[in-house]
Short mmCIF file of C-alpha atoms in Angstrom, two decimals:
data_model
loop_
_atom_site.label_atom_id
_atom_site.label_comp_id
_atom_site.label_asym_id
_atom_site.label_seq_id
_atom_site.Cartn_x
_atom_site.Cartn_y
_atom_site.Cartn_z
CA GLN A 1 -0.25 13.66 13.66
CA ALA A 2 -4.00 13.35 12.98
CA ALA A 3 -4.66 16.66 14.73
CA GLY A 4 -1.84 18.26 12.76
CA ARG A 5 -3.27 16.93 9.53
CA ARG A 6 -6.70 18.41 10.36
CA ARG A 7 -5.04 21.75 11.10
CA VAL A 8 -3.29 21.63 7.71
CA GLN A 9 -6.64 20.87 6.06
CA GLN A 10 -8.22 23.82 7.81
CA ARG A 11 -5.38 26.05 6.62
CA HIS A 12 -6.11 25.00 3.03
CA VAL A 13 -9.87 25.55 3.40
CA GLU A 14 -9.89 28.93 5.13
CA HIS A 15 -9.37 32.04 3.03
CA PHE A 16 -9.22 35.56 4.44
CA GLN A 17 -10.07 38.37 2.01
CA PRO A 18 -8.31 41.64 3.05
CA LEU A 19 -9.88 45.02 2.22
CA HIS A 20 -8.13 47.07 -0.47
CA GLY A 21 -8.54 50.64 -1.55
CA ILE A 22 -8.62 51.99 -5.11
CA MET A 23 -4.89 52.79 -5.21
CA ASP A 24 -4.09 49.34 -3.85
CA GLU A 25 -5.88 47.82 -6.82
CA VAL A 26 -4.21 50.24 -9.26
CA ASN A 27 -0.78 49.37 -7.87
CA SER A 28 -1.50 45.67 -7.93
CA ASP A 29 -1.03 43.25 -10.82
CA ALA A 30 -4.61 43.73 -11.99
CA PHE A 31 -3.50 46.16 -14.72
CA ASP A 32 -0.24 44.38 -15.54
CA LEU A 33 -0.52 43.23 -19.17
CA SER A 34 2.95 41.74 -19.39
CA ASP A 35 1.48 38.22 -19.22
CA LEU A 36 -0.05 38.81 -22.67
CA LEU A 37 3.45 39.17 -24.13
CA LYS A 38 4.64 35.81 -22.82
CA GLY A 39 5.30 33.05 -25.32
CA ASP A 40 4.16 29.46 -25.04
CA ASP A 41 7.68 28.37 -24.10
CA ASP A 42 8.01 30.73 -21.14
CA GLU A 43 8.37 29.25 -17.68
CA PRO A 44 5.32 29.49 -15.38
CA SER A 45 5.40 32.37 -12.92
CA ASN A 46 6.26 31.90 -9.27
CA ASN A 47 2.66 32.69 -8.39
CA ASP A 48 1.40 29.92 -10.68
CA MET A 49 3.88 27.43 -9.23
CA GLU A 50 2.85 28.45 -5.71
CA LYS A 51 -0.80 27.77 -6.51
CA ALA A 52 0.04 24.47 -8.17
CA TYR A 53 2.12 23.34 -5.20
CA GLU A 54 -0.62 24.39 -2.77
CA MET A 55 -3.19 22.38 -4.76
CA PHE A 56 -0.94 19.32 -4.84
CA LEU A 57 -0.26 19.60 -1.11
CA GLY A 58 -4.01 19.79 -0.56
CA GLN A 59 -4.48 16.56 -2.54
CA LEU A 60 -1.94 14.78 -0.35
CA VAL A 61 -3.48 16.16 2.85
CA PHE A 62 -7.11 15.45 1.98
CA SER A 63 -6.50 12.00 0.48
CA SER A 64 -7.96 9.04 2.38
CA ASN A 65 -5.16 6.74 1.18
CA ASP A 66 -1.93 5.96 2.95
CA PRO A 67 0.30 8.99 2.17
CA ARG A 68 3.04 6.69 0.84
CA ILE A 69 0.67 5.35 -1.83
CA ASP A 70 -0.13 8.86 -3.05
CA ILE A 71 3.58 9.69 -2.98
CA MET A 72 4.39 6.67 -5.17
CA GLU A 73 1.56 7.44 -7.59
CA ASN A 74 2.87 11.02 -7.93
CA TYR A 75 6.52 10.10 -7.51
CA ASP A 76 7.95 12.37 -10.22
CA LEU A 77 6.42 15.45 -8.63
CA CYS A 78 7.14 14.42 -5.03
CA ALA A 79 10.79 13.69 -5.88
CA ASP A 80 11.21 17.02 -7.69
CA PRO A 81 13.88 19.06 -5.86
CA GLN A 82 11.90 22.27 -6.41
CA TRP A 83 8.81 20.76 -4.76
CA ILE A 84 10.84 19.46 -1.81
CA SER A 85 12.50 22.89 -1.40
CA TRP A 86 9.08 24.57 -1.49
CA LEU A 87 7.79 22.15 1.17
CA GLU A 88 10.83 22.81 3.37
CA ARG A 89 10.25 26.58 3.11
CA LYS A 90 6.60 26.11 4.01
CA ILE A 91 7.56 24.04 7.06
CA SER A 92 10.06 26.64 8.24
CA ASN A 93 7.68 29.56 7.66
CA THR A 94 4.58 28.17 9.36
CA ARG A 95 3.98 29.25 12.95
CA ASP A 96 1.43 26.59 13.81
CA VAL A 97 3.18 23.83 15.78
CA GLU A 98 0.77 21.05 14.78
CA GLU A 99 0.91 22.05 11.11
CA LYS A 100 4.72 22.14 11.26
CA MET A 101 4.78 18.61 12.74
CA ALA A 102 2.30 17.24 10.19
CA LEU A 103 4.16 18.73 7.23
CA GLY A 104 7.44 17.49 8.73
CA ASP A 105 6.04 13.95 8.88
CA LEU A 106 4.94 14.25 5.24
CA LYS A 107 8.43 15.38 4.20
CA GLU A 108 10.00 12.44 6.05
CA MET A 109 7.68 10.05 4.20
CA ILE A 110 8.65 11.59 0.86
CA VAL A 111 12.36 11.29 1.66
CA ASP A 112 11.87 7.69 2.85
CA VAL A 113 9.96 6.65 -0.29
CA LYS A 114 12.53 8.39 -2.50
CA LYS A 115 15.33 6.53 -0.73
CA ARG A 116 13.55 3.19 -1.15
CA VAL A 117 13.03 3.78 -4.87
CA GLU A 118 16.68 4.72 -5.36
CA LEU A 119 17.85 1.64 -3.43
CA SER A 120 15.55 -0.55 -5.51
CA LYS A 121 17.04 0.84 -8.70
CA GLN A 122 20.56 0.25 -7.38
CA ALA A 123 19.67 -3.34 -6.52
CA GLU A 124 18.28 -3.91 -10.02
CA GLU A 125 21.36 -2.38 -11.61
CA ARG A 126 23.67 -4.52 -9.46
CA ALA A 127 21.68 -7.68 -10.28
CA ALA A 128 21.80 -6.85 -13.99
CA ALA A 129 25.58 -6.26 -13.82
CA GLU A 130 26.12 -9.57 -12.00
CA ALA A 131 24.00 -11.39 -14.58
CA GLU A 132 26.00 -9.77 -17.39
CA ASP A 133 29.29 -10.79 -15.77
CA ALA A 134 28.02 -14.36 -15.33
CA GLU A 135 27.01 -14.50 -19.00
CA LYS A 136 30.43 -13.21 -20.08
CA SER A 137 32.12 -15.88 -17.93
CA ARG A 138 29.91 -18.57 -19.45
CA ILE A 139 30.71 -17.44 -22.99
CA ALA A 140 34.44 -17.27 -22.19
CA ALA A 141 34.34 -20.79 -20.72
CA ALA A 142 32.48 -22.07 -23.78
CA GLU A 143 35.00 -20.47 -26.16
CA ALA A 144 37.88 -21.94 -24.16
CA GLU A 145 36.21 -25.35 -24.35
CA MET A 146 35.84 -24.98 -28.11
CA GLU A 147 39.54 -24.14 -28.52
CA LYS A 148 40.43 -27.09 -26.36
CA GLY A 149 38.23 -29.39 -28.47
CA LYS A 150 40.11 -28.53 -31.66
CA SER A 151 43.23 -30.27 -30.38
CA LEU A 152 41.52 -33.46 -29.10
CA THR A 153 42.55 -36.86 -30.50
CA GLY A 154 40.13 -39.63 -31.48
CA ALA A 155 40.44 -41.33 -28.06
CA ASP A 156 39.81 -38.03 -26.32
CA LEU A 157 36.69 -37.49 -28.43
CA LEU A 158 35.32 -40.90 -27.39
CA LYS A 159 35.89 -40.07 -23.71
CA LYS A 160 34.17 -36.73 -24.26
CA ALA A 161 31.16 -38.44 -25.86
CA ALA A 162 30.87 -40.83 -22.91
CA ALA A 163 30.91 -37.89 -20.55
CA VAL A 164 28.09 -36.23 -22.52
CA ASP A 165 25.95 -39.37 -22.14
CA THR A 166 26.09 -39.09 -18.35
CA ALA A 167 25.80 -35.30 -18.26
CA GLY A 168 22.02 -35.35 -17.83
CA VAL A 169 22.18 -37.65 -14.79
CA ASP A 170 25.01 -35.62 -13.27
CA ALA A 171 23.00 -32.42 -13.74
CA ILE A 172 19.99 -33.91 -11.93
CA VAL A 173 22.17 -35.12 -9.05
CA LYS A 174 23.88 -31.76 -8.84
CA GLU A 175 20.51 -29.98 -8.81
CA GLN A 176 19.24 -32.18 -5.98
CA GLN A 177 22.40 -31.55 -4.00
CA GLY A 178 21.97 -27.84 -4.60
CA GLU A 179 18.42 -27.98 -3.20
CA GLU A 180 19.68 -29.77 -0.11
CA THR A 181 22.43 -27.19 0.45
CA LYS A 182 20.21 -24.16 -0.29
CA GLN A 183 21.10 -21.20 1.88
CA THR A 184 18.63 -20.14 4.54
CA PHE A 185 17.61 -16.55 5.17
CA TYR A 186 20.15 -16.15 7.96
CA GLU A 187 22.96 -17.62 5.84
CA LYS A 188 22.49 -15.23 2.94
CA GLU A 189 24.88 -12.30 2.81
CA LEU A 190 23.66 -8.76 3.25
CA THR A 191 23.66 -6.64 0.12
CA PRO A 192 24.87 -3.02 0.11
CA GLU A 193 21.29 -1.87 -0.53
CA ILE A 194 20.01 -3.66 2.61
CA ARG A 195 22.70 -2.07 4.75
CA THR A 196 21.88 1.37 3.36
CA SER A 197 18.14 0.92 3.90
CA TYR A 198 18.68 0.36 7.65
CA GLU A 199 21.03 3.30 8.24
CA GLU A 200 18.21 5.51 9.50
CA MET A 201 16.97 2.77 11.85
CA CYS A 202 20.52 2.31 13.15
CA SER A 203 20.71 6.03 13.90
CA LYS A 204 17.56 5.68 16.05
CA VAL A 205 18.61 2.70 18.17
CA LEU A 206 22.38 3.25 18.43
CA PRO A 207 24.17 5.96 20.48
CA PRO A 208 24.39 8.86 20.98
CA TYR A 209 21.19 8.78 23.07
CA LYS A 210 19.16 11.57 24.59
CA ALA A 211 19.39 12.18 28.31
CA GLY A 212 17.77 9.31 30.22
CA ASP A 213 17.73 6.86 27.30
CA THR A 214 19.42 3.46 27.59
CA PRO A 215 19.70 0.47 25.23
CA ALA A 216 16.89 -1.20 27.21
CA SER A 217 14.52 1.77 26.87
CA ILE A 218 15.36 2.19 23.18
CA VAL A 219 14.68 -1.50 22.49
CA PHE A 220 11.37 -1.28 24.37
CA ASN A 221 10.24 1.75 22.34
CA TYR A 222 11.29 0.35 18.93
CA TYR A 223 10.68 -3.34 19.63
CA ASP A 224 8.11 -3.81 16.81
CA GLN A 225 10.61 -2.45 14.25
CA PHE A 226 13.30 -5.04 15.03
CA ASP A 227 12.65 -7.34 12.06
CA ALA A 228 14.85 -10.28 11.07
CA GLN A 229 16.74 -8.28 8.45
CA PHE A 230 17.57 -5.50 10.90
CA ILE A 231 18.83 -8.03 13.45
CA LYS A 232 21.15 -9.42 10.76
CA VAL A 233 22.49 -5.91 10.18
CA LEU A 234 23.15 -5.44 13.91
CA ASN A 235 24.79 -8.88 14.16
CA GLU A 236 27.14 -8.00 11.31
CA ARG A 237 28.07 -4.76 13.03
CA ALA A 238 28.66 -6.57 16.33
CA MET A 239 30.87 -9.20 14.64
CA ASN A 240 32.93 -6.36 13.17
CA GLY A 241 33.62 -5.03 16.67
CA ASP A 242 30.78 -2.51 17.17
CA ASP A 243 30.16 -2.57 20.95
CA ASP A 244 27.05 -0.36 20.67
CA SER A 245 25.35 -2.87 18.37
CA LYS A 246 26.26 -5.68 20.77
CA ALA A 247 24.72 -3.75 23.68
CA VAL A 248 21.49 -3.24 21.72
CA LEU A 249 21.36 -6.96 20.81
CA ASP A 250 21.85 -7.91 24.46
CA ALA A 251 19.03 -5.55 25.48
CA LEU A 252 16.87 -7.06 22.72
CA ALA A 253 17.51 -10.58 24.03
CA GLU A 254 16.51 -9.50 27.54
CA GLU A 255 13.32 -7.85 26.24
CA GLN A 256 12.45 -10.96 24.23
CA GLN A 257 12.97 -13.13 27.32
CA LYS A 258 10.66 -10.87 29.34
CA ARG A 259 7.95 -11.17 26.70
CA VAL A 260 8.37 -14.94 26.47
CA ASN A 261 8.02 -15.21 30.26
CA ALA A 262 4.89 -13.07 30.17
CA ALA A 263 3.46 -15.17 27.33
CA THR A 264 4.22 -18.36 29.30
CA GLU A 265 2.25 -17.05 32.28
CA ASN A 266 -0.65 -16.09 30.02
CA ILE A 267 -0.73 -19.58 28.46
CA LYS A 268 -0.71 -21.16 31.94
CA GLU A 269 -3.66 -18.96 32.85
CA VAL A 270 -5.54 -20.07 29.71
CA LEU A 271 -4.86 -23.79 30.27
CA SER A 272 -5.88 -23.54 33.92
CA LYS A 273 -9.50 -22.96 32.82
CA GLY A 274 -9.81 -26.69 32.14
CA GLU A 275 -12.60 -26.70 29.53
CA PRO A 276 -11.89 -25.72 25.89
CA MET A 277 -14.75 -23.19 25.79
CA ARG A 278 -13.50 -21.45 28.91
CA MET A 279 -9.96 -21.48 27.47
CA GLU A 280 -11.20 -19.66 24.38
CA GLY A 281 -13.00 -17.19 26.62
CA ALA A 282 -9.72 -16.50 28.41
CA ILE A 283 -8.03 -15.87 25.05
CA VAL A 284 -10.76 -13.36 24.13
CA LYS A 285 -10.08 -11.55 27.41
CA LEU A 286 -6.32 -11.48 26.74
CA ALA A 287 -6.91 -10.13 23.23
CA LYS A 288 -9.00 -7.24 24.57
CA GLU A 289 -6.18 -6.48 27.02
CA GLY A 290 -3.63 -6.46 24.18
CA LYS A 291 -1.69 -9.45 25.50
CA ILE A 292 -1.85 -11.61 22.36
CA ASP A 293 1.58 -11.04 20.85
CA GLU A 294 4.07 -12.97 18.73
CA PRO A 295 5.69 -14.88 21.67
CA PHE A 296 2.22 -16.04 22.81
CA LEU A 297 1.41 -17.45 19.33
CA LEU A 298 4.86 -19.03 18.92
CA LEU A 299 4.62 -20.77 22.31
CA LEU A 300 1.21 -22.23 21.43
CA GLU A 301 2.64 -23.55 18.15
CA ALA A 302 5.72 -24.96 19.91
CA ASN A 303 3.55 -26.74 22.51
CA ALA A 304 1.41 -28.21 19.73
CA ASP A 305 4.51 -29.51 17.91
CA GLN A 306 5.88 -31.07 21.11
CA ALA A 307 2.55 -32.77 21.88
CA ARG A 308 2.31 -34.11 18.31
CA ALA A 309 5.87 -35.43 18.48
CA ALA A 310 5.03 -37.22 21.76
CA GLY A 311 1.98 -38.85 20.16
CA ALA A 312 -0.55 -36.77 22.08
CA VAL A 313 -2.85 -35.93 19.17
CA GLY A 314 -5.69 -34.52 21.29
CA PRO A 315 -3.60 -31.91 23.17
CA ALA A 316 -1.85 -30.98 19.92
CA GLU A 317 -5.16 -30.28 18.19
CA LEU A 318 -6.35 -28.29 21.22
CA MET A 319 -3.22 -26.12 21.12
CA MET A 320 -3.65 -25.44 17.40
CA LYS A 321 -7.33 -24.61 17.92
CA LEU A 322 -6.40 -22.16 20.67
CA ARG A 323 -3.74 -20.64 18.40
CA GLN A 324 -6.27 -20.16 15.59
CA ARG A 325 -8.67 -18.48 18.02
CA ALA A 326 -5.89 -16.26 19.35
CA MET A 327 -4.94 -15.14 15.82
CA SER A 328 -8.59 -14.51 14.98
CA GLU A 329 -9.07 -12.36 18.09
CA LYS A 330 -5.85 -10.49 17.36
CA ASP A 331 -7.15 -9.72 13.87
CA LYS A 332 -10.30 -8.22 15.39
CA GLN A 333 -8.13 -5.63 17.11
CA SER A 334 -6.83 -4.45 13.72
CA ALA A 335 -7.46 -0.86 12.75
CA SER A 336 -9.10 -1.77 9.42
CA LYS A 337 -10.90 -4.68 7.78
CA GLU A 338 -8.35 -4.61 4.95
CA ILE A 339 -5.48 -5.40 7.34
CA LYS A 340 -7.55 -8.12 8.98
CA LEU A 341 -8.22 -9.76 5.61
CA LEU A 342 -4.59 -9.48 4.53
CA ARG A 343 -3.41 -11.17 7.74
CA GLN A 344 -5.83 -14.04 7.20
CA LEU A 345 -4.64 -14.49 3.62
CA LEU A 346 -0.96 -14.42 4.61
CA ARG A 347 -1.54 -17.22 7.10
CA GLU A 348 -3.46 -19.40 4.62
CA PRO A 349 -1.17 -21.58 2.42
CA ASP A 350 -4.06 -23.07 0.39
CA SER A 351 -4.88 -20.96 -2.68
CA ASN A 352 -8.45 -22.32 -2.84
CA LYS A 353 -9.15 -21.21 0.72
CA ARG A 354 -7.61 -17.80 -0.02
CA GLU A 355 -9.96 -17.50 -2.99
CA ALA A 356 -12.93 -18.31 -0.74
CA LEU A 357 -11.86 -15.65 1.76
CA LEU A 358 -11.50 -13.04 -1.01
CA THR A 359 -14.85 -13.97 -2.56
CA ASP A 360 -16.65 -13.63 0.76
CA ALA A 361 -15.00 -10.27 1.49
CA PHE A 362 -15.56 -8.78 -1.99
CA THR A 363 -19.16 -9.94 -2.53
CA PRO A 364 -21.76 -7.17 -1.90
CA LYS A 365 -24.10 -8.00 0.97
CA GLU A 366 -27.47 -6.58 1.99
CA ALA A 367 -27.40 -4.47 5.13
CA LEU A 368 -29.25 -6.04 8.06
CA ILE A 369 -30.02 -2.63 9.59
CA VAL A 370 -31.53 0.25 7.65
CA PRO A 371 -29.20 3.27 7.87
CA GLY A 372 -30.40 5.92 10.29
CA THR A 373 -30.30 8.85 7.89
CA ALA A 374 -32.41 11.99 8.24
CA ALA A 375 -34.41 11.03 5.14
CA ASN A 376 -35.25 7.60 6.56
CA ALA A 377 -36.20 9.16 9.89
CA ALA A 378 -38.64 11.54 8.13
CA LYS A 379 -40.15 8.63 6.20
CA ALA A 380 -40.56 6.64 9.41
CA ILE A 381 -42.48 9.56 10.98
CA ASP A 382 -44.75 9.81 7.93
CA GLY A 383 -45.31 6.04 7.96
CA GLU A 384 -43.55 5.48 4.64
CA SER A 385 -41.18 2.61 3.88
CA GLN A 386 -37.53 3.42 4.39
CA ASP A 387 -34.86 3.14 1.70
CA ASP A 388 -32.56 0.15 2.04
CA GLU A 389 -28.85 0.71 1.85
CA LYS A 390 -27.17 -0.34 -1.38
CA PRO A 391 -25.45 -3.74 -1.01
CA MET A 392 -21.77 -3.20 -0.21
CA PRO A 393 -18.83 -5.61 0.18
CA GLU A 394 -17.21 -6.03 3.56
CA VAL A 395 -13.89 -5.04 1.97
CA PRO A 396 -14.05 -3.05 -1.30
CA PRO A 397 -11.41 -4.37 -3.76
CA PRO A 398 -9.77 -0.93 -4.38
CA ASP A 399 -9.30 -0.45 -0.62
CA PHE A 400 -7.73 -3.89 -0.32
CA ILE A 401 -5.31 -3.23 -3.19
CA ASN A 402 -4.29 0.09 -1.58
CA CYS A 403 -3.72 -1.79 1.68
CA CYS A 404 -1.43 -4.24 -0.14
CA LYS A 405 0.51 -1.35 -1.66
CA ALA A 406 0.95 0.30 1.74
CA VAL A 407 2.23 -2.91 3.37
CA LEU A 408 4.64 -3.47 0.46
CA LEU A 409 6.06 0.02 0.87
CA ASN A 410 6.49 -0.34 4.62
CA PHE A 411 7.39 -4.01 5.16
CA GLY A 412 8.15 -5.49 1.73
CA ASN A 413 11.69 -6.57 2.68
CA LEU A 414 10.63 -8.93 5.50
CA ASN A 415 11.18 -12.66 5.09
CA ILE A 416 8.50 -14.53 7.05
CA ASP A 417 8.46 -17.87 5.25
CA GLU A 418 11.45 -19.70 3.75
CA GLU A 419 9.27 -21.78 1.41
CA ARG A 420 6.79 -19.13 0.21
CA GLY A 421 9.37 -16.33 -0.11
CA ASP A 422 9.56 -12.89 1.43
CA LEU A 423 6.57 -10.72 2.22
CA SER A 424 6.62 -8.85 -1.10
CA VAL A 425 6.34 -12.10 -3.09
CA GLN A 426 3.40 -13.30 -1.01
CA ILE A 427 1.51 -10.00 -1.15
CA LYS A 428 1.97 -9.73 -4.93
CA GLN A 429 0.56 -13.25 -5.27
CA ILE A 430 -2.40 -12.34 -3.05
CA ALA A 431 -2.99 -9.12 -5.02
CA SER A 432 -3.11 -11.05 -8.31
CA GLU A 433 -5.58 -13.52 -6.79
CA ALA A 434 -7.67 -10.59 -5.50
CA GLU A 435 -7.76 -9.08 -9.01
CA VAL A 436 -9.08 -12.34 -10.47
CA VAL A 437 -11.81 -12.60 -7.81
CA ALA A 438 -12.82 -8.94 -8.17
CA THR A 439 -13.01 -9.28 -11.97
CA ARG A 440 -15.22 -12.34 -11.64
CA ILE A 441 -17.61 -10.47 -9.29
CA TYR A 442 -17.64 -6.98 -10.80
CA GLY A 443 -16.36 -7.51 -14.34
CA LYS A 444 -13.29 -6.09 -16.00
CA GLY A 445 -12.23 -2.70 -14.73
CA MET A 446 -12.35 0.29 -17.08
CA SER A 447 -9.61 2.76 -17.80
CA ALA A 448 -10.13 6.47 -17.17
CA ARG A 449 -10.87 7.03 -20.89
CA GLU A 450 -13.39 4.17 -20.97
CA GLN A 451 -15.16 5.54 -17.89
CA GLN A 452 -15.33 9.00 -19.46
CA ASP A 453 -16.75 7.61 -22.73
CA ARG A 454 -19.34 5.56 -20.85
CA ALA A 455 -20.44 8.49 -18.70
CA TRP A 456 -20.78 10.69 -21.78
CA LYS A 457 -22.78 8.04 -23.63
CA GLU A 458 -25.16 7.34 -20.75
CA GLN A 459 -25.86 10.99 -19.98
CA THR A 460 -26.32 12.25 -23.57
CA THR A 461 -28.35 11.22 -26.61
CA SER A 462 -26.96 11.07 -30.13
CA ILE A 463 -28.59 13.24 -32.82
CA PHE A 464 -28.99 10.10 -34.93
CA ASP A 465 -30.97 8.47 -32.09
CA LEU A 466 -33.25 11.54 -32.06
CA GLU A 467 -33.76 11.22 -35.81
CA GLN A 468 -34.71 7.55 -35.48
CA LEU A 469 -37.22 8.40 -32.74
CA GLU A 470 -38.71 11.14 -34.94
CA ILE A 471 -39.15 8.71 -37.88
CA GLU A 472 -40.81 6.13 -35.65
CA ALA A 473 -43.18 8.79 -34.27
CA GLU A 474 -44.22 9.78 -37.81
CA ARG A 475 -44.95 6.14 -38.65
CA ARG A 476 -47.34 5.98 -35.70
CA GLY A 477 -49.04 9.19 -36.85
CA GLU A 478 -47.49 11.19 -34.03
CA THR A 479 -45.09 14.10 -33.94
CA ALA A 480 -41.98 14.33 -31.83
CA PRO A 481 -42.04 17.30 -29.41
CA TRP A 482 -38.90 18.81 -30.91
CA ALA A 483 -40.24 18.45 -34.51
CA ASN A 484 -43.59 20.30 -34.20
CA PRO A 485 -43.93 22.47 -37.35
CA ASP A 486 -46.93 24.36 -35.96
CA GLY A 487 -45.51 25.03 -32.59
CA GLY A 488 -45.43 28.78 -32.95
CA ASP A 489 -46.23 29.28 -29.30
CA ASP A 490 -43.04 27.44 -28.44
CA LEU A 491 -40.86 29.86 -30.37
CA ILE A 492 -38.35 31.98 -28.54
CA PRO A 493 -39.74 35.55 -28.20
CA GLY A 494 -38.32 37.89 -30.84
CA PHE A 495 -37.74 35.13 -33.45
CA GLY A 496 -39.94 34.12 -36.37
CA PRO A 497 -40.87 30.60 -37.58
CA ASP A 498 -37.85 30.65 -39.91
CA GLY A 499 -35.55 31.18 -36.95
CA LYS A 500 -34.67 34.76 -37.91
CA MET A 501 -34.86 37.66 -35.45
CA THR A 502 -37.82 40.04 -36.06
CA ILE A 503 -37.06 43.75 -35.78
CA GLY A 504 -39.70 46.40 -35.16
CA GLY A 505 -43.20 45.48 -36.31
CA SER A 506 -42.11 43.28 -39.20
#
């Protein structure tokens, strides 16, 4: 995909200018004046739309952000049927295989984001309708209670008053009972929107398969995409009699068992080192080999819990220390520092410690090594001091916020903690904390208009400021360069002292 994206970029950069003769130019649109007769309300020409679409496609291709972020920020244009049709035509017309694949991936992202947005709107509409129905039921029950109260006798009113006195206590007891019987993630029913969101994933892992594919091979290839919500969807299908879903779940259980067995052997290898330092060294080796996975971390945590329950505090602390080191080494294998920081923050339940992590990552730091630029190399040859690099944060706040947006778009529906909520809730909380820390370090961010006004003010000087400088110069007995009355030599040739053009010898 990266190679295809570079090929698309090259296609947008390269321009070939064909040679034309005189008649070609005459027969072209160069002498077509019909555009001058168009009104302001006329639709843009196909040529203008083509150029606009090409420019927008170039922005998506050249952007350094996750494509889904740019798609969301330009959602109205990306979701426009005309734009999607234009992109489909471009994909079908291109002859470059890599470009066709890259543009196809972009189209799939656009369709996926559009589907997610539509499902989100449907969920909001359904929640609003349910809330409205609940409010109508409450009002109807209250009105029925009022009608019933009109026919109560004096004795009935006294009983009603006694019931009101104990209503507060009953409500507290009922609330506590409700907390105790709160549904877990696996007990909650699937909504229509969740089922719809996993239809594409179901089409990938369920038959019909390509030649040579089996449920076991499919599970192995898509193992990382089997989240808890998707497993619930497959379980529901299997309970409704879908044998294909049951076969996939059986293959998933076998794959999980294989990975647990492999993780068990890796933990035995780590513990066989004897000394804690050598154990941590073994974990570093496993991380470089890509063997630190979820089963490995879960088994370390389970062993720590068992040791703590048995009263073995020392082994329990050792297991937790090894788990922390394993997670830290796994983070080092991350593709970006933003992902590494986000993983650390998601694991940290203490808000104060999260704030410390964000502050350390966002604070600009001096570079320990002078950058090896050509200018610094020339200065080193001449014996001059080299320029130090401008202090930069380990993780720039805008990059971290974009990382949060990308994770929300891709994995926002996951539920990883019953107490702290699903992933979207946790990331939004972390993003708000990151905004507070960034504001404290860099100050309040400016809008686009404020940035434009500031740039204009810093790069220009007001005429009133010039007047004030001129007055101050006169007070000191000096003359401002732009106010020299005798500066005839500085006049523009051909103009007199009065600013009028001189003609002939006059």
